[in-house]
PDB file of C-alpha atoms in Angstrom:
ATOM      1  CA  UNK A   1      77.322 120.136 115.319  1.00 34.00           C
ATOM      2  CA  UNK A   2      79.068 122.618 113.233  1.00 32.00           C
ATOM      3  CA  UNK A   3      80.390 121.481 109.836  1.00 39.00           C
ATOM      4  CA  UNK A   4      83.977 122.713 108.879  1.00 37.00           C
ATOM      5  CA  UNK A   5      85.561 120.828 105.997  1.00 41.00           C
ATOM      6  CA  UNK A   6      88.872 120.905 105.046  1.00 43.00           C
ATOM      7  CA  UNK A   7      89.813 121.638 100.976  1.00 42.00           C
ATOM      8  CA  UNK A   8      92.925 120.819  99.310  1.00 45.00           C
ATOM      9  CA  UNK A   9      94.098 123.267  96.977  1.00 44.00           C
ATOM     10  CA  UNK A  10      91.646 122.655  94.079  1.00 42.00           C
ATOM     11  CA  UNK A  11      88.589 122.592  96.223  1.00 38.00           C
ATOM     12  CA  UNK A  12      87.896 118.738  96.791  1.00 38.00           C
ATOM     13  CA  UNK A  13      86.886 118.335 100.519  1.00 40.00           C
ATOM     14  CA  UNK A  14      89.367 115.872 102.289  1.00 44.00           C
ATOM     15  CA  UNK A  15      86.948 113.912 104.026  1.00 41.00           C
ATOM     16  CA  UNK A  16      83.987 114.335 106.839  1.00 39.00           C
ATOM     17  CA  UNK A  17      83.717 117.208 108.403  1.00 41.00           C
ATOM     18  CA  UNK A  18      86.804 118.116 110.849  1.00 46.00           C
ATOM     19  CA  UNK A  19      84.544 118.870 113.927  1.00 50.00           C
ATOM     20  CA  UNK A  20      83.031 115.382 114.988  1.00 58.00           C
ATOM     21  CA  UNK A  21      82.484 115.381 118.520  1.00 55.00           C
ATOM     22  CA  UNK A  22      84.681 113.726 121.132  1.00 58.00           C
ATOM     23  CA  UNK A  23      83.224 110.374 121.207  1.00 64.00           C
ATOM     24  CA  UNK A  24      84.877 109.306 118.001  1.00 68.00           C
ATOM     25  CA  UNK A  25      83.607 105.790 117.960  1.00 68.00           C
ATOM     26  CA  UNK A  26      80.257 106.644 118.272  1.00 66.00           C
ATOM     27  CA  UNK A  27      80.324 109.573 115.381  1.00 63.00           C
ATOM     28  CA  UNK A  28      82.714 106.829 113.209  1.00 72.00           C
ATOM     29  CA  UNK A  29      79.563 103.711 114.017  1.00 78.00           C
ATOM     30  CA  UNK A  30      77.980 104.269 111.099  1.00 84.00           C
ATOM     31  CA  UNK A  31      80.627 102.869 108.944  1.00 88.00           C
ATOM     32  CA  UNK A  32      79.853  99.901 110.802  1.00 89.00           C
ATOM     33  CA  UNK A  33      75.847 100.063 110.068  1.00 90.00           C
ATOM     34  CA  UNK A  34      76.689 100.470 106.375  1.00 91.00           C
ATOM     35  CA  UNK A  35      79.087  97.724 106.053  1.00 93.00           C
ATOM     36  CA  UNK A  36      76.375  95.653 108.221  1.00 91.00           C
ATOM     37  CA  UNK A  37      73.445  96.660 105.778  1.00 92.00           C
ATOM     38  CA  UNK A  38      75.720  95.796 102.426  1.00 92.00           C
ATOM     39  CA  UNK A  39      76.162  92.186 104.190  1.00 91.00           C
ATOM     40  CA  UNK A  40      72.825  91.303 104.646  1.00 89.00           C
ATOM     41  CA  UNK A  41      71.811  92.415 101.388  1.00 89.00           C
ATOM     42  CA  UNK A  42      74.355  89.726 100.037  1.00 89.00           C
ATOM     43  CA  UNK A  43      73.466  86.646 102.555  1.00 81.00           C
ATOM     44  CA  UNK A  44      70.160  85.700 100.757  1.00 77.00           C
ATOM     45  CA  UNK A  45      72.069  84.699  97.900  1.00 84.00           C
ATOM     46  CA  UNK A  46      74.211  81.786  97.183  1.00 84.00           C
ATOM     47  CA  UNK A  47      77.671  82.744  96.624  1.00 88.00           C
ATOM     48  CA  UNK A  48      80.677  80.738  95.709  1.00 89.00           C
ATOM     49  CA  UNK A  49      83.649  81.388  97.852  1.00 90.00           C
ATOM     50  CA  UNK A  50      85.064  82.977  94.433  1.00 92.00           C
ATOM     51  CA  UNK A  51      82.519  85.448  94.843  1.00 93.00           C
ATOM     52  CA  UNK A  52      82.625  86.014  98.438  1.00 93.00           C
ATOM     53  CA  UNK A  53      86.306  87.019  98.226  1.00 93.00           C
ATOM     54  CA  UNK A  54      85.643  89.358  95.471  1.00 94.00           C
ATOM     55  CA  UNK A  55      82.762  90.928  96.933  1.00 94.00           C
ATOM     56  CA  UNK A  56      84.998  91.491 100.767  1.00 94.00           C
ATOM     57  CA  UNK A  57      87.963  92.682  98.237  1.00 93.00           C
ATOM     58  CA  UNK A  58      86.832  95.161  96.295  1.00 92.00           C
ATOM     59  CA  UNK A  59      83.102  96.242  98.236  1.00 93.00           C
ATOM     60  CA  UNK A  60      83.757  95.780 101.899  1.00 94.00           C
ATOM     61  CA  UNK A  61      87.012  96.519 102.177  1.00 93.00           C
ATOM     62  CA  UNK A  62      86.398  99.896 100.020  1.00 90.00           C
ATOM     63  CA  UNK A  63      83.210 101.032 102.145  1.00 91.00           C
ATOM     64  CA  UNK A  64      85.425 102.609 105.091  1.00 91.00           C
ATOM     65  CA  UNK A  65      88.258 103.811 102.713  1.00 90.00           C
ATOM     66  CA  UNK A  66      86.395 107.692 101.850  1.00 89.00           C
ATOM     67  CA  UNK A  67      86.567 108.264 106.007  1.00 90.00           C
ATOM     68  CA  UNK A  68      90.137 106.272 106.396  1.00 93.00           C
ATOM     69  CA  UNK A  69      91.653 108.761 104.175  1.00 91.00           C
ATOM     70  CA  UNK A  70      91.673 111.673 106.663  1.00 90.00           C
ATOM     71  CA  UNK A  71      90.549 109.998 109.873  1.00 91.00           C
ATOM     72  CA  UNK A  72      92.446 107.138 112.066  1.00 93.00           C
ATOM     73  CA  UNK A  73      89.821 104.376 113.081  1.00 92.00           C
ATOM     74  CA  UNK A  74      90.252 103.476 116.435  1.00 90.00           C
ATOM     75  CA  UNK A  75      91.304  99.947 117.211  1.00 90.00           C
ATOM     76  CA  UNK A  76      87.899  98.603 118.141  1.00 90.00           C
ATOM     77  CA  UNK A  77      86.209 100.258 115.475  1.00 91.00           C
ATOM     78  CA  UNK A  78      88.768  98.274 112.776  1.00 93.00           C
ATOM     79  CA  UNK A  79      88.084  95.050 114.653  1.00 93.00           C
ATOM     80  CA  UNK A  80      84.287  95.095 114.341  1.00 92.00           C
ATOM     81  CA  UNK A  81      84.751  96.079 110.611  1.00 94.00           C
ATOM     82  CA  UNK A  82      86.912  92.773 109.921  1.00 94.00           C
ATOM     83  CA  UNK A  83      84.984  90.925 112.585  1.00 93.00           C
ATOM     84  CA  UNK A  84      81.843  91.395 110.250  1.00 93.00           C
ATOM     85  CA  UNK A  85      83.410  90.380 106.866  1.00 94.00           C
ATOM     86  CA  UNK A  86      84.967  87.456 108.945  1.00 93.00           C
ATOM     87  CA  UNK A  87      81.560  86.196 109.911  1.00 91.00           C
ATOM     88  CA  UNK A  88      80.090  86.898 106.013  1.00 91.00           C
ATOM     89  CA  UNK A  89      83.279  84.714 104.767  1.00 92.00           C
ATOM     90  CA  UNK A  90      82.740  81.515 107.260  1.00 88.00           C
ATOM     91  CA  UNK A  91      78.821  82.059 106.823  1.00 77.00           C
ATOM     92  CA  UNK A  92      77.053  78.969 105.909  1.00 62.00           C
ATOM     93  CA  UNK A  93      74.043  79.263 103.401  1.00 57.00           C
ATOM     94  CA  UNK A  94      72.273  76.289 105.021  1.00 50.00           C
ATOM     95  CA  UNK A  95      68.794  77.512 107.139  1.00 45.00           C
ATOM     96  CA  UNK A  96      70.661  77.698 110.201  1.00 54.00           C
ATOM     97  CA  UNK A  97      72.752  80.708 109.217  1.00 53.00           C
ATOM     98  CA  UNK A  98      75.689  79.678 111.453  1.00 60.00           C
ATOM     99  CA  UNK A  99      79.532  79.231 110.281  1.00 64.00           C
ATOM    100  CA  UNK A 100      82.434  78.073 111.767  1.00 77.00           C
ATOM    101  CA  UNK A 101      86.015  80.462 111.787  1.00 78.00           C
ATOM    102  CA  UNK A 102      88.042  77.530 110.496  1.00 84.00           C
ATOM    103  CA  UNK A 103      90.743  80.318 110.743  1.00 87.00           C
ATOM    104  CA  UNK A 104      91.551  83.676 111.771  1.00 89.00           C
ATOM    105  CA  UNK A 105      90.875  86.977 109.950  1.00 91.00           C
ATOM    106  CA  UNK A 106      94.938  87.699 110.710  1.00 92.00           C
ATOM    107  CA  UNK A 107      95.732  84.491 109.171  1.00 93.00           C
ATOM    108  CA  UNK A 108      93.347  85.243 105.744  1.00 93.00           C
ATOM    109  CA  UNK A 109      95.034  88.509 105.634  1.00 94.00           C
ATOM    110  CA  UNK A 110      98.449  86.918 104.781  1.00 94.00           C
ATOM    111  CA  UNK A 111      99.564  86.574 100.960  1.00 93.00           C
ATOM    112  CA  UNK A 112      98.056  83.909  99.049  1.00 91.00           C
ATOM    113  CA  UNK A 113     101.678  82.497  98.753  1.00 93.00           C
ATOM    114  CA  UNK A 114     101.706  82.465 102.549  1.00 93.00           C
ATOM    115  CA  UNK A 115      98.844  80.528 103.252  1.00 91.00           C
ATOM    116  CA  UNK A 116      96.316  83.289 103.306  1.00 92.00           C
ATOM    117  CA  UNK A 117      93.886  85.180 101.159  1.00 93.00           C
ATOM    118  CA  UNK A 118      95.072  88.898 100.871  1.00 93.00           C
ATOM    119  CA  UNK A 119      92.761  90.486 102.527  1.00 95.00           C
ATOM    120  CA  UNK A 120      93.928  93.754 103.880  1.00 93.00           C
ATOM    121  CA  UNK A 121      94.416  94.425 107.632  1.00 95.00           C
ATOM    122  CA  UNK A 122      91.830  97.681 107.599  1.00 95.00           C
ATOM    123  CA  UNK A 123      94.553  99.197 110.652  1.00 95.00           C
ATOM    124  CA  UNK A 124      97.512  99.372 108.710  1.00 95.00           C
ATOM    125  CA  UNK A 125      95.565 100.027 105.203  1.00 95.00           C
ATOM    126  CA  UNK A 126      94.175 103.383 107.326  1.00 96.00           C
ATOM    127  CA  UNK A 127      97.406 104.171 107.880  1.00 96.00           C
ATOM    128  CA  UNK A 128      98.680 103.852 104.226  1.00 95.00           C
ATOM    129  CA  UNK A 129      95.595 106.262 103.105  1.00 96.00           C
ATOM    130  CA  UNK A 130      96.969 108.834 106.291  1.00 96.00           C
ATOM    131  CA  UNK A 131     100.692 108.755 105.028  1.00 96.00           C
ATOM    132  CA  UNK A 132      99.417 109.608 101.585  1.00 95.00           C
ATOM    133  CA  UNK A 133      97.853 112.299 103.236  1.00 94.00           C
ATOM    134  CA  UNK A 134     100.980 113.125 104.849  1.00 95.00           C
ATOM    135  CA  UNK A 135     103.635 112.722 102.411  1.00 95.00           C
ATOM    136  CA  UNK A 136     101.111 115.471 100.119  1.00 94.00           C
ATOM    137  CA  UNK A 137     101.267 117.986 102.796  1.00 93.00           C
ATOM    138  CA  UNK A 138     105.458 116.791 102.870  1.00 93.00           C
ATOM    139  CA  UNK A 139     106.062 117.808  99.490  1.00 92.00           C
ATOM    140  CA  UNK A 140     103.419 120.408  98.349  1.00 91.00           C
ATOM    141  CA  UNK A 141     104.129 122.741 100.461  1.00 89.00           C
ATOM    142  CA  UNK A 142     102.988 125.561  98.283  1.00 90.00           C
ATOM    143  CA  UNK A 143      99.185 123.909  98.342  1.00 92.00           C
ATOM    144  CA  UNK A 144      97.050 125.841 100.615  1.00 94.00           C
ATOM    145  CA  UNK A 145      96.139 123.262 102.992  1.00 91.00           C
ATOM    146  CA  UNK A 146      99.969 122.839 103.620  1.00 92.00           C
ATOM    147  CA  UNK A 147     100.116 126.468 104.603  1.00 93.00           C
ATOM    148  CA  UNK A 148      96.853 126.498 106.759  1.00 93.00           C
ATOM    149  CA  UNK A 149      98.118 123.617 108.509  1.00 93.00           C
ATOM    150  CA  UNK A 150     102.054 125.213 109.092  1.00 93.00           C
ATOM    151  CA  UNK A 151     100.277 128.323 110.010  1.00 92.00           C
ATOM    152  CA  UNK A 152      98.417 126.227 112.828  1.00 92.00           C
ATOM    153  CA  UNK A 153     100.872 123.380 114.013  1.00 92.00           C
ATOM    154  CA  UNK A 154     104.437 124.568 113.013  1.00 91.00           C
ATOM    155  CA  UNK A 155     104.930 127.898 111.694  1.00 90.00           C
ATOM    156  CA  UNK A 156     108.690 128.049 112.860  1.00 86.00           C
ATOM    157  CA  UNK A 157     109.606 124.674 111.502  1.00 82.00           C
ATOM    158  CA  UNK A 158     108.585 122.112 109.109  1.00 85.00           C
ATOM    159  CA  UNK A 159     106.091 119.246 108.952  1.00 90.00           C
ATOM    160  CA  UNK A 160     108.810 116.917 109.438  1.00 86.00           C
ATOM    161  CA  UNK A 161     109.727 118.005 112.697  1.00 85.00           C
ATOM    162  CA  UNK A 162     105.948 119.428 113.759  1.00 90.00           C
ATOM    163  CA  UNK A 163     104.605 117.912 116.996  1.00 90.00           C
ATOM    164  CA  UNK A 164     100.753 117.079 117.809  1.00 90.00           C
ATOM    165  CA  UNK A 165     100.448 120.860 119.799  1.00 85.00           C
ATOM    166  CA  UNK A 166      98.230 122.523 121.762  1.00 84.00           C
ATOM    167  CA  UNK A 167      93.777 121.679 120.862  1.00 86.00           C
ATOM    168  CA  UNK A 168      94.842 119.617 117.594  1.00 89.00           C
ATOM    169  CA  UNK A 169      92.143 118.861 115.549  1.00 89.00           C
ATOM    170  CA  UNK A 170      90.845 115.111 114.428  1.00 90.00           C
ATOM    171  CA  UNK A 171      92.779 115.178 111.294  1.00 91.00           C
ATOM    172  CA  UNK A 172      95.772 116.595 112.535  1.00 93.00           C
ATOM    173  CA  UNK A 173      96.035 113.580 115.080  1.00 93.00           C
ATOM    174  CA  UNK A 174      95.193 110.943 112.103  1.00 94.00           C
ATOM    175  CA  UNK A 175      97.638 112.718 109.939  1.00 95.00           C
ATOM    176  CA  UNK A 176     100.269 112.715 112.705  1.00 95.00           C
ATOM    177  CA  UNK A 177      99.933 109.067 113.887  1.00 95.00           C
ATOM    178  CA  UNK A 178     101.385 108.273 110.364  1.00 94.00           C
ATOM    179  CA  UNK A 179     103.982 110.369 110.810  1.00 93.00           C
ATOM    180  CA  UNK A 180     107.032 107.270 111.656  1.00 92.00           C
ATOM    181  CA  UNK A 181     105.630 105.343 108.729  1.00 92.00           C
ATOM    182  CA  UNK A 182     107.019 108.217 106.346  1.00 93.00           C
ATOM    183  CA  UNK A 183     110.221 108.709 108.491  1.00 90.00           C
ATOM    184  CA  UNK A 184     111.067 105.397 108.239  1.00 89.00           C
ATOM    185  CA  UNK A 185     111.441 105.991 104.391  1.00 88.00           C
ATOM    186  CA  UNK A 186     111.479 109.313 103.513  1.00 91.00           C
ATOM    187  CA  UNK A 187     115.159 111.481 102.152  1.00 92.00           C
ATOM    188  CA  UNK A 188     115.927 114.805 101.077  1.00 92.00           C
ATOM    189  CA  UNK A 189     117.248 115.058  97.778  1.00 91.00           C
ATOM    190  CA  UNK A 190     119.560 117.543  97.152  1.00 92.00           C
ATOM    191  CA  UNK A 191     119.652 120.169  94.470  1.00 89.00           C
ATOM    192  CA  UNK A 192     120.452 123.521  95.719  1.00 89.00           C
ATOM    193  CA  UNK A 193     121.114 122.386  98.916  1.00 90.00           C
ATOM    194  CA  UNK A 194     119.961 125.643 100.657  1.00 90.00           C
ATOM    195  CA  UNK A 195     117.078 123.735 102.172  1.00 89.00           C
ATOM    196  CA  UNK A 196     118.391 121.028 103.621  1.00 92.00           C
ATOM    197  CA  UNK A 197     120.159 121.033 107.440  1.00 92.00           C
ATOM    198  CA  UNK A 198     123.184 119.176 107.191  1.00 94.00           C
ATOM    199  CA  UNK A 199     122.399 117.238 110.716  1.00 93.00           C
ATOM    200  CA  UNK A 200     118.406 117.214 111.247  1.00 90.00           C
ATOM    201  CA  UNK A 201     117.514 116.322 107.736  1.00 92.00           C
ATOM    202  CA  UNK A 202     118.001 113.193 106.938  1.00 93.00           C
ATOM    203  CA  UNK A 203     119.863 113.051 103.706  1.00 94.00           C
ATOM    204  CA  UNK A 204     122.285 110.263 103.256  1.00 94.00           C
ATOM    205  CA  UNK A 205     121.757 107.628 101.162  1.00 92.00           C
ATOM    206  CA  UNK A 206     121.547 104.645 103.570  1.00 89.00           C
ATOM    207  CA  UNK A 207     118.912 101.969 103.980  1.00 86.00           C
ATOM    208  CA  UNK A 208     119.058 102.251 107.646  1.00 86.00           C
ATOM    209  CA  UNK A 209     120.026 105.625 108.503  1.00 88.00           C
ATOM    210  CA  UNK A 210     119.563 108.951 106.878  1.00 91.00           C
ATOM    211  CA  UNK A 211     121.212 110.938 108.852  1.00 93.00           C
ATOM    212  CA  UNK A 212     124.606 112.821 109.636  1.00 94.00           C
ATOM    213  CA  UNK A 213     126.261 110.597 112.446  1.00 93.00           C
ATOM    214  CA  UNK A 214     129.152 113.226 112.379  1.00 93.00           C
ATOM    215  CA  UNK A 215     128.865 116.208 115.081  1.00 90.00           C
ATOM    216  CA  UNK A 216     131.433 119.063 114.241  1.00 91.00           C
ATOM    217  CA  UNK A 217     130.759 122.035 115.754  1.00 92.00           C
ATOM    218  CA  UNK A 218     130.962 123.665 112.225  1.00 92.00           C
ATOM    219  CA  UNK A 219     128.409 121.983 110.992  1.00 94.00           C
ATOM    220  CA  UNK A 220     125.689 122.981 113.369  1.00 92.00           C
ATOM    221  CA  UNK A 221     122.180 125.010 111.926  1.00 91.00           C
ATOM    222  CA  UNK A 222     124.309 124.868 108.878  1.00 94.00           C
ATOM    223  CA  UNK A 223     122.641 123.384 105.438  1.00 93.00           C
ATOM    224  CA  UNK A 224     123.757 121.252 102.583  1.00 94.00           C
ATOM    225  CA  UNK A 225     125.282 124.100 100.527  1.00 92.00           C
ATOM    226  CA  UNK A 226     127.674 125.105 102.515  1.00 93.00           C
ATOM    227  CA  UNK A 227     129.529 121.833 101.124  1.00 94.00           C
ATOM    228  CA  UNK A 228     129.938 122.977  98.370  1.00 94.00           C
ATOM    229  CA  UNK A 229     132.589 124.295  95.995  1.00 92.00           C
ATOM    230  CA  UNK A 230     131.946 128.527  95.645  1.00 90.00           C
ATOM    231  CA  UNK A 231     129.939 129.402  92.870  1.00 84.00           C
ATOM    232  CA  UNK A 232     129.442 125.731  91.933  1.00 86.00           C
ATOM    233  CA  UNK A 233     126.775 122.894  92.507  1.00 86.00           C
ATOM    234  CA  UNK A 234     130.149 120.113  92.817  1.00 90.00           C
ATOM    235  CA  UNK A 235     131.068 118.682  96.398  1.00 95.00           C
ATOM    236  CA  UNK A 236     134.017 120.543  98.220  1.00 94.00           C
ATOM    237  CA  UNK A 237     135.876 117.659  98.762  1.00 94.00           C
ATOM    238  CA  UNK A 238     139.092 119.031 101.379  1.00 94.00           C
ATOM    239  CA  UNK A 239     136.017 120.850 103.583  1.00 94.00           C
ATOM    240  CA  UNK A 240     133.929 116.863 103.685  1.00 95.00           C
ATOM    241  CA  UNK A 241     137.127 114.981 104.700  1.00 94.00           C
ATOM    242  CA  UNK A 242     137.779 117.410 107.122  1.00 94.00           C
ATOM    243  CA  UNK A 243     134.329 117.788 109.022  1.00 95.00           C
ATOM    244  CA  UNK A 244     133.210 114.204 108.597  1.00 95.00           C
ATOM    245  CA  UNK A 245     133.996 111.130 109.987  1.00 94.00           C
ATOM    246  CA  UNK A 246     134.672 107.778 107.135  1.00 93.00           C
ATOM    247  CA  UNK A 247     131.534 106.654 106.859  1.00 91.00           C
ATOM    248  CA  UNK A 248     129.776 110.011 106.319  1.00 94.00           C
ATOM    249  CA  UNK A 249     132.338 110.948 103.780  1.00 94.00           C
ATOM    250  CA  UNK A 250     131.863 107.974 101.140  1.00 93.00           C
ATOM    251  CA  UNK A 251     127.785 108.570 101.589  1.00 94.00           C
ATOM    252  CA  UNK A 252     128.073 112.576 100.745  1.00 95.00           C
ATOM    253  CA  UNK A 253     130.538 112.488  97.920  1.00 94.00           C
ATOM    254  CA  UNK A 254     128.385 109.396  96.599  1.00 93.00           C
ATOM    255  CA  UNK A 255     125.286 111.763  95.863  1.00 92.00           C
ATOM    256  CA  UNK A 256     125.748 112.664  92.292  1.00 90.00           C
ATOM    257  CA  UNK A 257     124.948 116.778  92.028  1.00 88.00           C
ATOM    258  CA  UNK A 258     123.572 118.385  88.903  1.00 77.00           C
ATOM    259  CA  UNK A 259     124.134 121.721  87.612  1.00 71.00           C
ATOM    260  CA  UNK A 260     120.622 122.930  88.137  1.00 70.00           C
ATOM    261  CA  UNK A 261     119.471 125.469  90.785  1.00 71.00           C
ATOM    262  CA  UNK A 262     116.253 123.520  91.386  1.00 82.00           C
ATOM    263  CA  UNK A 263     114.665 123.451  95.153  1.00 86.00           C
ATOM    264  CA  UNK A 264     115.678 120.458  97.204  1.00 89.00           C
ATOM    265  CA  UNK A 265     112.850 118.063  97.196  1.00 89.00           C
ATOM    266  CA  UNK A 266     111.626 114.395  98.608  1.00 92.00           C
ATOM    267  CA  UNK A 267     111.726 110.828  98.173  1.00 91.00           C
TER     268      UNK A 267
END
């Protein structure tokens, strides 16, 4: 197998390397062996449930987290993880070995304040590490793994629009599948405004929706500076009232502009 690894831009490797065969479960197994060998070094001992919970919390759980930070764990693979720490929790340390699941992992994975124990569901944690990844690539775009990756995947847009493509790699799928978890919260802020379309970015600030719900034909491939007073970084009030319906209006002459010529940026 050859070995490619993928950099950031001050030379830490990202993870594993990028080509890993096309059985992905079988490549991504030996997370399992290595969770199952730091187990059975703990079951000789006698261990307090105290210690137990400490031991899944900040061991087990942080075994997987190196490859979860660039590579989506399939389902199954996730499910044998927490299947394993289930069965080291309800373990018995009489000579028989055997425990019973009093209750589910799900349930233990709830807040303390909701009945459960906090342990982290390892399928939505991966996806937490992958929208890090994500929201890096978002908002340094100058970094060079940004521009490898808009070379490859969308040279003619952004990442916030980029698709999966044609032969994507591993990561690039991983990196993608958190892609709605950072759309769901994620707004331009506006500075300049030269970088931001008025109606596919969204913009607005609105806990449910972003985005322009006005569609003027004025305002189409058009970006946020173009509402703005000439020669000034102040809202053009007459030119908002007139291309946007109510609700738009009261959202776009609520953003507060400063005098700067700074890039737009994220948040």
């Amino acid at each position: 197998m050859l070995e490619i690894y993928e950099a950031d831009e001050n030379g830490y490797y990202l993870g594993l390397p990028c080509s890993i065969g096309r059985n992905k479960n079988v490549i991504l197994g030996f997370l399992k062996d290595k969770l199952q060998k730091r187990i059975q070094g703990w079951k000789g001992r006698i261990l307090s449930r105290a210690r137990k919970e400490v031991l899944l919390k900040f061991v087990a759980q942080f075994l997987p987290s190196y490859a979860m930070n660039v590579f989506l764990l399939s389902s199954d693979t996730c499910k044998e993880l927490e299947w394993l720490m289930a069965k080291f929790w309800w373990h018995s340390d009489s000579s028989s070995g055997k425990g019973i699941n009093w209750m589910s992992w799900e349930r233990l994975c709830h807040h303390k304040h909701a009945g459960g124990l906090g342990f982290r569901i390892l399928r939505d944690f991966n996806l937490a590490l992958l929208g890090k990844l994500y929201w890096r690539l978002l908002v340094n775009t100058d970094s060079l793994v940004s521009r490898l990756y808009k070379a490859k995947y969308y040279a003619t847009g952004n990442l916030f629009s980029a698709v999966l493509g044609d032969n994507p790699s591993f990561i690039w799928r991983s990196i993608l599948e958190a892609k709605d978890l950072i759309h769901a919260c994620a707004q331009r802020t506006i500075a300049n405004g030269k970088n931001v379309s008025i109606l596919n970015d969204p913009w607005l600030p609105h806990n449910s929706n972003n985005y322009v719900v006005s569609r003027h034909p004025t305002l189409v491939n058009k970006s946020v500076s173009c509402l703005f007073q000439v020669g000034t970084h102040a809202w053009d009030e007459d030119v908002v009232r007139d291309l946007f319906v109510a609700h738009d209006q009261d959202l776009i002459l609520s953003i507060q502009l400063s005098d700067s010529a700074a890039n737009d940026g994220w948040s």
